[in-house]
GROMACS .gro file of C-alpha atoms in nm:
model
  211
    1UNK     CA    1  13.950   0.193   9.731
    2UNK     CA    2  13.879   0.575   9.785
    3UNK     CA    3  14.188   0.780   9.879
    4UNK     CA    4  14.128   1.109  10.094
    5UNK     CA    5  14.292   1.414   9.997
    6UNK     CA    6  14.566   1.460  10.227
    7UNK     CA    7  14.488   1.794  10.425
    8UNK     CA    8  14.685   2.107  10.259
    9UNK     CA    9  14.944   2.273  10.451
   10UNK     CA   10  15.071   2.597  10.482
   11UNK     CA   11  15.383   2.675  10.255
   12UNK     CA   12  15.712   2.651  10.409
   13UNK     CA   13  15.790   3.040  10.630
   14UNK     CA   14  15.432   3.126  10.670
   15UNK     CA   15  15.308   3.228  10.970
   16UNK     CA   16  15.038   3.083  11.143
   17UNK     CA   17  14.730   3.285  11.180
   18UNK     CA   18  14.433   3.225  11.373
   19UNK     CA   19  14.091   3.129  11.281
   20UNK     CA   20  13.936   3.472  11.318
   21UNK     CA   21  14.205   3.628  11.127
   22UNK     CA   22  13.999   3.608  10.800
   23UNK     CA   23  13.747   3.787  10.934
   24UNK     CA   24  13.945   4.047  11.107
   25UNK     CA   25  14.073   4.112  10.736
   26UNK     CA   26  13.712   4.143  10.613
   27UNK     CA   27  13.635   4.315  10.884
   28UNK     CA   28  13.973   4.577  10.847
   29UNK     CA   29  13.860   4.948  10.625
   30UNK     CA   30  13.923   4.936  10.287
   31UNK     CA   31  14.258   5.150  10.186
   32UNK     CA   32  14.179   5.536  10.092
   33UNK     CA   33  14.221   5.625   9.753
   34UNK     CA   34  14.241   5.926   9.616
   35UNK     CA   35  13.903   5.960   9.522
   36UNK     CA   36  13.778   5.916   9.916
   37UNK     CA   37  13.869   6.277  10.046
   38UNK     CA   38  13.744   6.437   9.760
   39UNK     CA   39  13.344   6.287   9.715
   40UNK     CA   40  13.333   6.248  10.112
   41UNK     CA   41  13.082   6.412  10.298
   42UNK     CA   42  13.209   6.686  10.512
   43UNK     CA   43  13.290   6.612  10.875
   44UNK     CA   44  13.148   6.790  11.099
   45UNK     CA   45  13.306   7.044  11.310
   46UNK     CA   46  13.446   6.946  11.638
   47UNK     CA   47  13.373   7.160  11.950
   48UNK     CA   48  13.674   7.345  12.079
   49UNK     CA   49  13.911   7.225  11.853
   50UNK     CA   50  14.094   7.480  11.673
   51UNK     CA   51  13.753   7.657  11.620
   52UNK     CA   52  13.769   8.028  11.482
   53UNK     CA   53  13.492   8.274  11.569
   54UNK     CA   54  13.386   8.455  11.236
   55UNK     CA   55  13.091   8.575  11.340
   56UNK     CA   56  13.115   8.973  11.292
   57UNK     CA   57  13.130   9.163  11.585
   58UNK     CA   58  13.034   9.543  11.672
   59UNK     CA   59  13.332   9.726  11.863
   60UNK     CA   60  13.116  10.033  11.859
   61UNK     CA   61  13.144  10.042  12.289
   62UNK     CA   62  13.568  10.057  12.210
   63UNK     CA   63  13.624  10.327  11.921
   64UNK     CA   64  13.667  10.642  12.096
   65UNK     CA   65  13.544  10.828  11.808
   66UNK     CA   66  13.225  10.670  11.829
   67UNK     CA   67  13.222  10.710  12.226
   68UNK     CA   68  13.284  11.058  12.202
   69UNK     CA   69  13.102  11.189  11.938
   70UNK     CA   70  12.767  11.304  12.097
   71UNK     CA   71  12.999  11.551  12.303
   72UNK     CA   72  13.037  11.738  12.000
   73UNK     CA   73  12.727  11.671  11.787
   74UNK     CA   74  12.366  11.794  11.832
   75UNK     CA   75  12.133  11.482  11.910
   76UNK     CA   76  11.978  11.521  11.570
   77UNK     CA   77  12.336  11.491  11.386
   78UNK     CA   78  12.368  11.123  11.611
   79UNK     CA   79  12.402  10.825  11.369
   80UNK     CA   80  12.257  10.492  11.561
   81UNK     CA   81  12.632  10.382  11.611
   82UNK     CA   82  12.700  10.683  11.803
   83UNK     CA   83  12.370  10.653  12.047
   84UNK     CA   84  12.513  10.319  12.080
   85UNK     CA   85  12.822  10.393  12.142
   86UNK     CA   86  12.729  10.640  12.490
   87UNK     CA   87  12.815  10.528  12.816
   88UNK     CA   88  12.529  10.385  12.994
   89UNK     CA   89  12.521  10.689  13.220
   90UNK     CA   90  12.386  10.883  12.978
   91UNK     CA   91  12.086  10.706  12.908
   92UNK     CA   92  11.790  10.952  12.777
   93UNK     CA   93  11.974  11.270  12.828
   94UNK     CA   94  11.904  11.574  12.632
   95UNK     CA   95  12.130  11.422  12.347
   96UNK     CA   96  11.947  11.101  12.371
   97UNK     CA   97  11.615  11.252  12.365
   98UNK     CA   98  11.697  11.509  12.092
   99UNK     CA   99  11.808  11.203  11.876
  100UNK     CA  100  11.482  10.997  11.939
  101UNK     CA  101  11.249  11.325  11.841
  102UNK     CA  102  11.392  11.388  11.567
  103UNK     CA  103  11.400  10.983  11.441
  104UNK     CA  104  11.027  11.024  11.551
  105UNK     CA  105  10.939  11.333  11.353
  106UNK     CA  106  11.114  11.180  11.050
  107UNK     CA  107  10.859  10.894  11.119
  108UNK     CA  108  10.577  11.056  11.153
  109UNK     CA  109  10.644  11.296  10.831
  110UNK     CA  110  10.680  11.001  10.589
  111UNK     CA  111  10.342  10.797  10.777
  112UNK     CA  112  10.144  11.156  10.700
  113UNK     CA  113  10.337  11.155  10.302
  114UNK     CA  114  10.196  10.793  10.237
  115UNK     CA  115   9.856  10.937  10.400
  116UNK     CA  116   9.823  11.147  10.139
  117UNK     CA  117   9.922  10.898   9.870
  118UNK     CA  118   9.685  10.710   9.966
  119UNK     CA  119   9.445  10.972   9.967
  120UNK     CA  120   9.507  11.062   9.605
  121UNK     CA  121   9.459  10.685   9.519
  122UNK     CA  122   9.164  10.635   9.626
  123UNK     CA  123   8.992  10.913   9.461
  124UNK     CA  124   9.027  10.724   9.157
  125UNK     CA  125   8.650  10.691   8.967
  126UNK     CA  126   8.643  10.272   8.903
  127UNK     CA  127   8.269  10.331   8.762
  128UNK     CA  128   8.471  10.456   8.401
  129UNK     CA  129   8.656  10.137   8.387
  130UNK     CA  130   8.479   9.965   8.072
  131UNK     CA  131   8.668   9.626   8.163
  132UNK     CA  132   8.505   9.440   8.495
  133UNK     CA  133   8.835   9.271   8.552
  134UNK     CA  134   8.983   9.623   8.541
  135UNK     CA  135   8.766   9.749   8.764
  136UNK     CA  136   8.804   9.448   9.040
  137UNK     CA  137   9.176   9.533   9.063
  138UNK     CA  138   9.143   9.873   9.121
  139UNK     CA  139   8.911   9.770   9.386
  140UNK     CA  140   9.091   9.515   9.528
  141UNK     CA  141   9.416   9.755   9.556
  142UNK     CA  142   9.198   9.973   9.749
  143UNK     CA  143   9.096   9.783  10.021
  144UNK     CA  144   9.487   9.731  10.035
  145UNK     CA  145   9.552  10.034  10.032
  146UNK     CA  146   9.294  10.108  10.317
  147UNK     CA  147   9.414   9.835  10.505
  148UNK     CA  148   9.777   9.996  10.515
  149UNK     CA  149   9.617  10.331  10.556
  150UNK     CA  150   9.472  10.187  10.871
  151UNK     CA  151   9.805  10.039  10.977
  152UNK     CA  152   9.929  10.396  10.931
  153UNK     CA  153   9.668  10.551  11.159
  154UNK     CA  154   9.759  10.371  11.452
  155UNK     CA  155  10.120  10.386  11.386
  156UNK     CA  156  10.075  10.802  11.369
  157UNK     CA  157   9.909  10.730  11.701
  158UNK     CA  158  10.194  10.554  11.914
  159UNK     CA  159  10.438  10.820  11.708
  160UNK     CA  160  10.259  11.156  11.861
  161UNK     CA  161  10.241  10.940  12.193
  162UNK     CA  162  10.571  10.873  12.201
  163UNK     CA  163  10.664  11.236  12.116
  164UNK     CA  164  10.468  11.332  12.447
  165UNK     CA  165  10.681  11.091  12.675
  166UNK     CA  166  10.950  11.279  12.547
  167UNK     CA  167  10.797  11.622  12.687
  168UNK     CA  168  10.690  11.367  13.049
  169UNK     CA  169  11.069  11.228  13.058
  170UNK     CA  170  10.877  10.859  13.069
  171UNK     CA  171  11.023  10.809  12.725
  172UNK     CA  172  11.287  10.501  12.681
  173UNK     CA  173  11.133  10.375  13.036
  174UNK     CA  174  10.913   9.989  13.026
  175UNK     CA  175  10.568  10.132  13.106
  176UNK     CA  176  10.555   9.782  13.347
  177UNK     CA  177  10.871   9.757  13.519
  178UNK     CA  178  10.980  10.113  13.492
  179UNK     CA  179  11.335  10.004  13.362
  180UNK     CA  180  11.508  10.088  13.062
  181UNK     CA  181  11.410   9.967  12.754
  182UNK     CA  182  11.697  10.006  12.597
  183UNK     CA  183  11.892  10.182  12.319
  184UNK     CA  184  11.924   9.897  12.079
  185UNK     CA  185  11.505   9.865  12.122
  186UNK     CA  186  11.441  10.217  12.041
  187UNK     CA  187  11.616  10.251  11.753
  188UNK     CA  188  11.477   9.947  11.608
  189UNK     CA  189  11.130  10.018  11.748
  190UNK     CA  190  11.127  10.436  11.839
  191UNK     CA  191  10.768  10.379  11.976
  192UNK     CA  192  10.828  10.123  12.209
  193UNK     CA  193  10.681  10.077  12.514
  194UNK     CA  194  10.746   9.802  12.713
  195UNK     CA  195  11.140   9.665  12.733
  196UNK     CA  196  11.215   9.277  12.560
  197UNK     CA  197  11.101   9.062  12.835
  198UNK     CA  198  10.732   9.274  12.953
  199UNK     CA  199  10.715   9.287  12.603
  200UNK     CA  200  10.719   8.881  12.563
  201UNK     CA  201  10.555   8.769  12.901
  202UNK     CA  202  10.239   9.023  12.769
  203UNK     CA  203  10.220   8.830  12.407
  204UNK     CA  204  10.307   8.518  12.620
  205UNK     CA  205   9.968   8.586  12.840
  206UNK     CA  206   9.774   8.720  12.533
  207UNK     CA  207   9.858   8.344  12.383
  208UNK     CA  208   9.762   8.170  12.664
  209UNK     CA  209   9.449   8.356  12.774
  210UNK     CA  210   9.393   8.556  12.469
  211UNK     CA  211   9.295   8.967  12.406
   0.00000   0.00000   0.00000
């Protein structure tokens, strides 16, 4: 005659739990050691929440020094911070303008140095090089240098340009819209033309529909 087991029960003061209890303590995050923090992958940052700003800004528009200084400099003596730093009321006056012509002249004197590099290069005889290789990497750093000497060319070209929208009073003004280009713009680019946005709704239009 087979005897059952009699069914096991709990040990006297336990609690009873119920059935999905196991798996709730399966289911429950294993404890943090001190291992965790360290090899964890970095959180990321949440929005708004105790969130400091390094990000470096300029306070050029705030230092009076800055602000004041083209009252007592010539325009050619202007550093970019202090052409910056002018009130917007004085855009392109005769400080303004002396500061771009000379930046321009500057530019145009080192284009017409490099011209004459590249002059002086090129005059080089590659017909005496004994060694063919030699001789196809003098030629090949000509055409480079031809190529740049092109770049050059035109650049010299927008540079006296520029210098005679200076003498017209249409310099610093979008040939398009007739609005300011900008001082930022013109220091980065002295022979620009056309402001930010004419400038990217023409290369927008050149994409689209081509030269």
């Amino acid at each position: 005659m087979s005897k059952t087991p009699a069914p096991k029960t709990a040990p006297k003061g336990a609690k009873k739990t119920d059935p999905g209890a196991d798996v709730a303590m399966l289911e429950a995050p294993a404890p943090a050691n001190r291992f965790a923090d360290r090899f964890a992958p970095p959180k990321p940052p949440v929005r708004g929440a105790g969130h400091v700003d390094e990000t470096p800004r300029i306070a050029a528009k705030g230092d009076p020094k800055l602000a004041n200084a083209w009252k007592t400099k010539s325009g050619a003596e202007l550093t970019d911070a202090e052409v910056l730093a002018m009130p917007d009321s004085e855009y392109m006056n005769a400080k303004q303008i002396e500061f771009f012509r000379a930046k321009l002249t500057e530019l145009k004197d080192g284009v017409l140095s490099n011209a004459g590099e590249t002059t002086e290069h090129l005059r080089e005889d590659t017909t005496i090089v004994p060694d063919p290789a030699d001789r196809a990497t003098i030629e090949e750093e000509h055409a480079l240098e031809l190529r740049t000497r092109d770049r050059e060319r035109k650049l010299l070209k927008k540079i006296v340009q520029s210098i005679a929208r200076l003498d017209t009073g249409e310099y610093g003004y979008c040939d398009e819209t007739g609005e300011p280009i900008g001082l930022g713009r013109l220091i980065a680019r002295p022979t620009a033309t056309l402001s930010l946005e004419a400038q990217q709704r023409r290369e927008l239009k050149q994409k689209m529909f081509g030269d």
